[in-house]
Amino acid sequence: MKKSVHILLLLLFLQNTAHSQYWQQELHYTIEVSLDDRQHSLDGFLKLRYTNHSPDTLTFIWFHLWPNAYKNDRTAFNDQLLLQGRTDFYFAGREDRGYINRLDFRINNGTLKMEDHPQYIDIVKVYLPAPLLPGAQTEITTPFHVKLPKTFSRGGHIGQSYQVTQWYPKPAVYDNKGWHPMPYLDQGEFYSEFGAYDVRITVPTDYVVAATGELQSEEEKQWMRGRKNTEYRIQHPASSIQKPKFLKPAPKKPAVKKTVSKAPVKNKKNAATPKEPETPNPKPETLPKESEASNPVVPTKTLQYKQGNIHDFAWFADKRFIADYDTIQLASGRVIDAWTFYAPESNVWKNSMQMTKDAIRFRSRLIGEYPYNVVSVVRTRAGSYGGMEYPTITNIGPVKDAAALDRVIEHEVGHNWFYGILASNERDHPWMDEGMNSYYDNRYVEGKYPAQNDKNWLTAKIPDDQGALLIAHLVKEKKDQPISTGSAAFTSENYGAIAYIKTAMWMKQLEQYMGQPQFDSAMQAYYRQWQFKHPAPGDFQQVMQQHTTKDLRAWFRLLDTTGALPGTYTGPKKIKPAFLFSMKDYDRVNYINWLPALGYNKYDKFMAGLVLHNLGIPSHNLQFIAIPLYATNSKQFNGIGAINYTWRPAQRFKKIELGLSGARFSTREGIDSNGTKVFEGFSKIVPSLRVTFKNRSPLSTVEKWIEWKTYFIREKQFDYPMDQDDSLYYPTPSITQNRYLNQLTFSIADYRKLYPYDAQVQLQQGDGFYRANATGHYFFNYAKGGGMQVRLFAAKFGYLGAKTGEKVSRSFVYQPKLTAVRGEEDYTYSNYFFGRSEFEGFASQQIMMRDGGLKLRTDLFAGLQGRSDNWVASMNFNTTLPNNLLPVELPVRIFLDVGTYADAWKKNAETSRFLYVAGLQLSLFKDLLNVYAPILYSSEFRDNLKTAPEENTFGKRLSFSIDIQRFNLRKLISK
């Protein structure tokens, strides 16, 4: 027993010793900044007092210059946006980008040496003139100028609505792991050092400013309160001051209006804001002189904000803001100020103050009391659904309704705890921020909206059943990543699904395992022990373990693993029918889904039947789809179907799919000698094996696969015997042919948003012949939208063994050609055709995009088709029209096809070496249906069309394709 006591005492001693060794740096900011709302820029001056509490001697400090993330298209920010499928910033004009410059870091008026980061332009190393010893402090100053970008991410401007975030030179964190310099990213938040801020913001008088910390001007507070439910054009008192007509050259010290700090508001006891001595205004950088005539006077005001124990400062300015003000009394009796800022027409915000109060009280009760004297919530004109948090203030973008706003306010205000007060390294451990926060979101919704808990699909709250479904899908596809993954290493889908949803689920299970009273007690202790510090995952685990007798090591190991969380149902599944599809109780039920099906072609006419399938989310290893159809004209059962089994190995391959598919339809209609309808048709069975290779990085947009298929095709064709009664020839379906085709395909595709491409190499072999195809597609994005699709094609054909007349005849349909491919030439029956065998009428004008792709039908001129039993090559260009070219935006494009073939290079060739077709293309239904109107073409085509005037009409020259083979299901699903 004594031995156990001694071990326990030793562990407690080691734990307390380890905690006592914790240290963090200390910063004091004094910043003066002015807004130029004509140039959308900031001019400022920073004075930073840096105290080295580390045991190390520092010779330099890394500074973040995050506005430079918007400087050009060679930043980590831009690279990440492209990876996420966004090209708006990449193609942004110079006027929409941003930067920070005019830096001059000094200590005691001595200029400091700067060195660019070797990889990122938004990080700079500033060398100190003398080593900064442990316990010592230094004061660094610099002017700075910021060109605010158009809002692409968290900060910037939309017109004269300003979101000023990540805007000033900011030191990187130095902790027991060293320096943490990091580039600005859209997906991936921040890690910053705590300090005290004294910020003076100068803006034109008609702007309402919402900022981090406590506003020091009671006059400004009164003015903002007066804007509640009033016209936003209300005049600011300062705007009545008489000003000269033109701005004089800037003096060395700007004549700004100084505000006087007021006495603290009563009842604001134990507030976190320290009482800092007044600091004289720093000397700002002198602005360049401009002509007086070009600079009309703009009355301005200067507002001062102070706040301690925070690690960031953000502010927002808009002329349209109205402000709601109230106070919130916390359980301790302390009273804090609350503000909400929004545009007058934002009706959904009318109860935003009560939502803010509920959020503050909920978190204060469950975790620990809100320590600051003010909280603000701002409705900004920028951003997608959701918002972004900063100390004491959050901005929120458009939301659909009041209930959604309530949840988003609760989530973003809640970040004051998990991000603001418990300032873990969000870039490396996003789960400690977003995941913990989402866990409390769930508890908020469960308490406030219990009846709707299974219906809300929100950024800050996804219901457990739908969240679990999403996680199960990612797990099944082996696309999930560990909870402990860093922000930048997450895929876009996993950042939301894992960092938010799965972490919240993990927290819930941890709560259930510990028991809610013990869990809540542990979280409150974690808050008390680590507030205003930088807790790491091990620190969190240690506190939680101290508040339970149960061993939590297995639970925390789950953070580093993929796969489903414990508790997943593994028993036998029931089989149930479902209309369309169902995902309810997906872990306990296998659904056989059904829905009505309709089909049509010119020979079978209308077909009716069912779609039977077990496709769902998450996917099954064994999947099937069957579409039996009864044809009203041919009076036979047709249809298509497929079944496949998928393995998902853990290592080299992403998945291996073994499949079997089949189809049956009619291909021609006739009337026999008895007046009875007869039909040609086909049936096919296609076994296949596809291996999809695994990428080294989950972030890769590349997909590579190799596939083997064998087509077993049975074709019923007409014979035309003479009828002895009338000596006429009638079709009789008496000829049945069987053939096969072996096909090996290697494909590589990059589904990136900028310049996507794909390429295929295909080898085919049939009875007496071989064929090799190479096809590539490359898309050139245009800066203002749209782009040009380039297709390259080449094919080589040859005979196996000696070339004979029989082989030539038998393999004719397999030979590549330049001009449009018709339905009868679809030798694998892989495309859908209205009238596969038609030579007249609308159905005959359908083509398919294969081989050379010259979009001109030359049915009457076989010699002009560019067919070859040797080789064929072509290039196809397709471009969208310039924006604003037409008064109404239409899905019209221009195409140009150029090709050549082996026979064109022989002496006395029938055609020129190169044939071309150009014209207009109408693309509908995500390029699934395309209509082509050839306008310009080679002289050979033009001369031969003149000999057949009935074919040389505009309507007859039109063709269309239904491009199922280019249908990008992955792209559609991702959107």
XYZ file of C-alpha atoms in Angstrom, residues 515-864:
350
model
C -20.400 9.746 -17.388
C -21.720 13.243 -18.058
C -21.093 14.665 -14.548
C -17.466 13.524 -14.599
C -17.031 14.666 -18.192
C -18.433 18.139 -17.474
C -16.311 18.454 -14.359
C -13.217 17.506 -16.366
C -13.986 20.028 -19.116
C -14.447 22.770 -16.541
C -11.116 21.866 -14.969
C -9.505 21.863 -18.414
C -10.878 25.360 -18.948
C -9.648 26.645 -15.586
C -6.193 25.139 -15.949
C -5.504 26.093 -19.570
C -7.391 29.333 -20.158
C -5.269 31.946 -21.951
C -2.708 29.253 -22.754
C -1.910 26.825 -25.586
C -3.032 23.331 -24.581
C -1.868 20.406 -26.705
C -3.660 17.051 -27.149
C -1.605 15.497 -24.340
C -2.646 18.267 -21.967
C -6.304 17.645 -22.705
C -5.895 13.898 -22.219
C -4.122 14.402 -18.917
C -6.884 16.562 -17.472
C -9.626 14.211 -18.605
C -7.795 11.217 -17.129
C -7.494 12.976 -13.773
C -11.285 13.136 -13.505
C -12.116 9.469 -13.979
C -10.971 6.152 -12.620
C -11.453 4.604 -16.055
C -8.515 4.169 -18.403
C -8.901 6.607 -21.310
C -5.813 5.603 -23.290
C -7.770 3.438 -25.744
C -10.187 6.293 -26.407
C -7.406 8.740 -27.172
C -5.663 6.247 -29.443
C -8.754 6.460 -31.631
C -7.696 10.007 -32.552
C -4.835 8.567 -34.592
C -6.808 5.892 -36.432
C -9.174 5.707 -39.364
C -12.372 3.706 -39.481
C -15.636 3.745 -37.595
C -15.849 4.664 -33.941
C -16.685 1.910 -31.432
C -20.300 0.970 -31.056
C -21.005 0.392 -34.742
C -23.709 -2.217 -35.277
C -22.260 -5.486 -36.599
C -25.229 -7.853 -36.370
C -27.209 -9.407 -39.246
C -28.981 -6.982 -41.548
C -32.609 -7.179 -42.589
C -33.617 -6.986 -46.244
C -36.373 -4.491 -47.013
C -37.852 -2.935 -50.157
C -37.707 0.846 -50.543
C -38.968 3.282 -53.164
C -36.126 5.118 -54.955
C -33.662 4.610 -52.098
C -33.473 4.781 -48.328
C -30.665 5.503 -45.901
C -32.651 5.030 -42.713
C -31.042 2.513 -40.353
C -28.476 1.890 -43.064
C -26.301 -0.044 -40.614
C -29.092 -2.537 -39.856
C -30.969 -2.849 -43.163
C -30.063 -3.806 -46.720
C -32.572 -2.133 -49.021
C -33.764 -3.435 -52.358
C -34.724 -0.152 -53.958
C -37.202 0.196 -56.780
C -38.735 2.862 -58.982
C -40.594 2.931 -62.322
C -38.527 3.012 -65.499
C -39.310 4.223 -69.029
C -37.295 3.832 -72.205
C -37.589 4.502 -75.915
C -35.967 3.740 -79.233
C -37.318 3.781 -82.776
C -37.754 0.017 -82.980
C -38.924 -1.093 -79.564
C -40.846 2.189 -79.162
C -41.877 2.927 -75.611
C -40.657 0.528 -72.958
C -41.859 0.326 -69.380
C -40.451 -1.509 -66.421
C -38.662 -1.163 -63.119
C -35.309 -0.119 -61.780
C -34.199 -2.533 -59.076
C -30.963 -1.761 -57.250
C -29.143 -1.775 -53.950
C -27.038 1.316 -54.609
C -26.767 3.552 -51.582
C -24.574 5.386 -49.113
C -22.433 3.839 -47.835
C -21.949 1.511 -50.780
C -22.178 -2.256 -50.484
C -19.373 -4.546 -51.510
C -21.842 -6.411 -53.732
C -23.882 -3.959 -55.797
C -26.411 -4.558 -58.525
C -28.803 -2.697 -60.784
C -31.361 -4.333 -63.062
C -33.713 -2.494 -65.428
C -36.102 -4.966 -67.105
C -38.267 -3.250 -69.742
C -41.206 -4.504 -71.752
C -41.226 -3.094 -75.307
C -44.646 -2.056 -76.602
C -43.678 -2.441 -80.288
C -41.383 -5.467 -80.436
C -43.392 -7.218 -77.710
C -40.267 -8.515 -76.035
C -38.424 -8.007 -72.775
C -35.355 -5.841 -73.077
C -33.225 -4.025 -70.574
C -29.855 -3.526 -69.001
C -28.229 -4.707 -65.806
C -24.964 -4.964 -63.933
C -23.578 -6.619 -60.854
C -20.167 -6.107 -59.343
C -18.188 -6.922 -56.250
C -15.640 -4.497 -54.830
C -12.584 -5.125 -52.701
C -10.827 -2.213 -51.021
C -7.315 -3.290 -50.079
C -5.469 -1.232 -47.510
C -2.231 -0.746 -49.414
C -1.393 -0.354 -53.101
C -4.852 -0.380 -54.662
C -7.759 1.898 -53.909
C -10.259 -0.714 -55.038
C -10.637 -3.802 -57.213
C -13.967 -4.340 -58.961
C -15.109 -7.572 -60.561
C -18.214 -7.042 -62.642
C -20.673 -8.517 -65.074
C -23.029 -6.398 -67.191
C -25.496 -7.074 -69.966
C -28.041 -5.484 -72.293
C -30.640 -6.385 -74.918
C -32.494 -4.112 -77.402
C -33.799 -4.091 -80.987
C -31.756 -2.395 -83.729
C -33.983 -2.494 -86.808
C -37.629 -3.079 -87.701
C -39.101 -4.724 -90.827
C -42.277 -6.345 -92.216
C -42.031 -9.935 -93.416
C -44.010 -11.526 -96.237
C -46.894 -12.266 -93.875
C -47.202 -8.625 -92.827
C -45.755 -9.340 -89.408
C -43.296 -7.047 -87.704
C -39.830 -8.525 -87.370
C -36.800 -7.098 -85.618
C -33.060 -7.166 -85.664
C -31.427 -6.858 -82.278
C -28.504 -7.543 -80.052
C -27.712 -8.932 -76.654
C -24.403 -8.754 -74.869
C -22.691 -10.002 -71.767
C -19.570 -8.196 -70.571
C -17.385 -9.518 -67.745
C -14.882 -6.973 -66.448
C -12.116 -6.432 -63.938
C -11.006 -2.925 -62.964
C -8.136 -2.043 -60.639
C -8.025 1.552 -59.355
C -4.644 2.598 -58.015
C -4.217 4.346 -54.696
C -2.691 7.820 -54.580
C 0.155 8.599 -52.238
C -1.618 11.681 -50.928
C -5.310 11.896 -49.975
C -5.237 15.427 -51.418
C -4.398 14.190 -54.913
C -7.053 14.795 -57.570
C -5.516 12.204 -59.885
C -7.273 8.920 -60.611
C -5.548 6.007 -62.365
C -7.083 2.690 -63.292
C -6.603 -0.283 -65.574
C -9.506 -2.377 -66.816
C -10.062 -5.572 -68.730
C -13.344 -6.210 -70.544
C -14.495 -8.935 -72.869
C -17.596 -8.283 -74.942
C -19.629 -11.354 -75.904
C -22.130 -10.045 -78.432
C -24.959 -11.920 -80.130
C -26.633 -10.173 -83.074
C -29.841 -11.210 -84.777
C -29.872 -9.867 -88.348
C -32.169 -9.959 -91.334
C -31.898 -12.211 -94.347
C -33.819 -11.127 -97.426
C -35.109 -14.224 -99.274
C -37.391 -13.868 -102.289
C -41.042 -14.606 -101.713
C -42.266 -17.065 -104.351
C -45.757 -15.561 -104.422
C -44.826 -12.026 -105.472
C -41.094 -12.359 -106.256
C -40.290 -9.625 -103.770
C -37.622 -9.702 -101.063
C -38.791 -9.564 -97.446
C -36.724 -9.370 -94.245
C -36.498 -12.536 -92.213
C -34.614 -12.561 -88.854
C -32.809 -15.793 -89.627
C -29.149 -14.832 -89.329
C -27.538 -14.933 -85.878
C -23.910 -13.984 -85.410
C -21.730 -14.271 -82.361
C -18.589 -12.229 -81.954
C -16.230 -11.156 -79.208
C -13.931 -8.268 -78.440
C -11.187 -8.179 -75.836
C -10.377 -4.717 -74.513
C -7.631 -3.521 -72.169
C -7.759 0.137 -71.049
C -5.406 2.251 -68.977
C -6.788 5.619 -67.877
C -5.360 8.564 -65.989
C -7.365 11.657 -65.107
C -6.785 14.728 -63.003
C -10.072 16.227 -61.849
C -8.455 19.459 -60.716
C -10.452 22.619 -61.314
C -7.691 24.409 -63.190
C -6.641 22.801 -66.474
C -8.128 19.340 -65.854
C -7.152 16.541 -68.174
C -7.657 12.861 -68.829
C -6.004 10.344 -71.127
C -6.712 6.782 -72.154
C -4.706 4.156 -73.952
C -6.787 1.256 -75.184
C -5.928 -2.037 -76.857
C -8.658 -4.049 -78.590
C -8.509 -7.466 -80.221
C -11.123 -9.377 -82.126
C -11.399 -12.077 -84.737
C -8.463 -11.469 -87.093
C -7.595 -7.876 -86.122
C -6.218 -5.567 -83.459
C -6.781 -1.885 -82.770
C -4.898 0.548 -80.505
C -6.459 3.886 -79.466
C -5.034 6.868 -77.610
C -7.372 9.664 -76.513
C -6.611 12.736 -74.442
C -8.630 15.707 -73.239
C -7.254 18.942 -71.831
C -9.296 21.933 -70.691
C -7.848 25.459 -70.794
C -9.713 27.688 -68.308
C -10.427 31.282 -69.279
C -9.979 33.995 -66.684
C -13.544 35.291 -67.026
C -15.198 31.872 -67.101
C -15.502 29.099 -69.614
C -12.578 27.765 -71.570
C -11.352 25.624 -74.426
C -11.529 21.834 -74.533
C -8.820 20.192 -76.624
C -9.110 16.559 -77.666
C -6.316 14.537 -79.232
C -6.961 11.178 -80.852
C -4.854 8.583 -82.632
C -5.628 5.003 -83.643
C -3.627 2.185 -85.217
C -5.378 -0.734 -86.876
C -3.881 -3.972 -88.150
C -4.661 -7.550 -89.084
C -3.644 -10.656 -87.197
C -2.120 -12.909 -89.780
C -2.393 -12.380 -93.510
C -4.755 -9.704 -94.802
C -7.632 -11.352 -96.681
C -10.822 -10.087 -98.233
C -12.840 -11.920 -95.607
C -10.901 -10.264 -92.785
C -11.289 -6.838 -94.366
C -15.046 -7.322 -94.706
C -15.472 -8.772 -91.221
C -13.444 -6.061 -89.513
C -14.757 -3.098 -91.510
C -16.880 -1.740 -88.644
C -13.853 -1.753 -86.310
C -11.684 0.370 -88.584
C -11.125 3.932 -87.251
C -12.380 6.915 -89.235
C -12.249 10.712 -89.142
C -15.868 11.745 -89.623
C -18.818 11.225 -87.332
C -19.448 7.696 -86.062
C -22.962 6.377 -86.641
C -25.069 4.019 -84.568
C -24.273 0.964 -86.698
C -20.583 1.614 -86.065
C -20.957 1.451 -82.273
C -19.483 -2.030 -82.275
C -19.652 -2.469 -78.484
C -23.206 -1.104 -78.188
C -21.980 1.247 -75.455
C -23.912 4.393 -76.449
C -27.602 5.114 -76.415
C -29.162 5.760 -79.870
C -32.744 6.703 -80.753
C -32.455 4.994 -84.106
C -29.246 3.022 -84.326
C -29.736 1.879 -87.927
C -31.514 4.908 -89.433
C -30.367 6.649 -92.627
C -33.206 9.167 -92.897
C -34.974 11.547 -90.578
C -34.137 12.990 -87.186
C -32.823 9.753 -85.688
C -30.310 9.377 -88.512
C -28.623 12.614 -87.462
C -27.383 11.191 -84.161
C -23.649 10.579 -83.949
C -21.220 9.584 -81.218
C -17.938 11.155 -80.174
C -15.407 8.481 -81.044
C -12.429 8.159 -83.363
C -11.554 11.340 -85.310
C -14.603 13.295 -84.173
C -15.092 15.447 -87.313
C -18.691 16.505 -86.816
C -20.005 16.010 -90.332
C -22.100 13.071 -91.547
C -20.964 11.868 -94.987
C -23.282 8.920 -95.456
C -23.433 9.242 -99.262
C -19.680 9.637 -99.686
C -17.894 6.694 -98.124
C -14.595 7.766 -99.635
C -14.672 11.015 -97.633
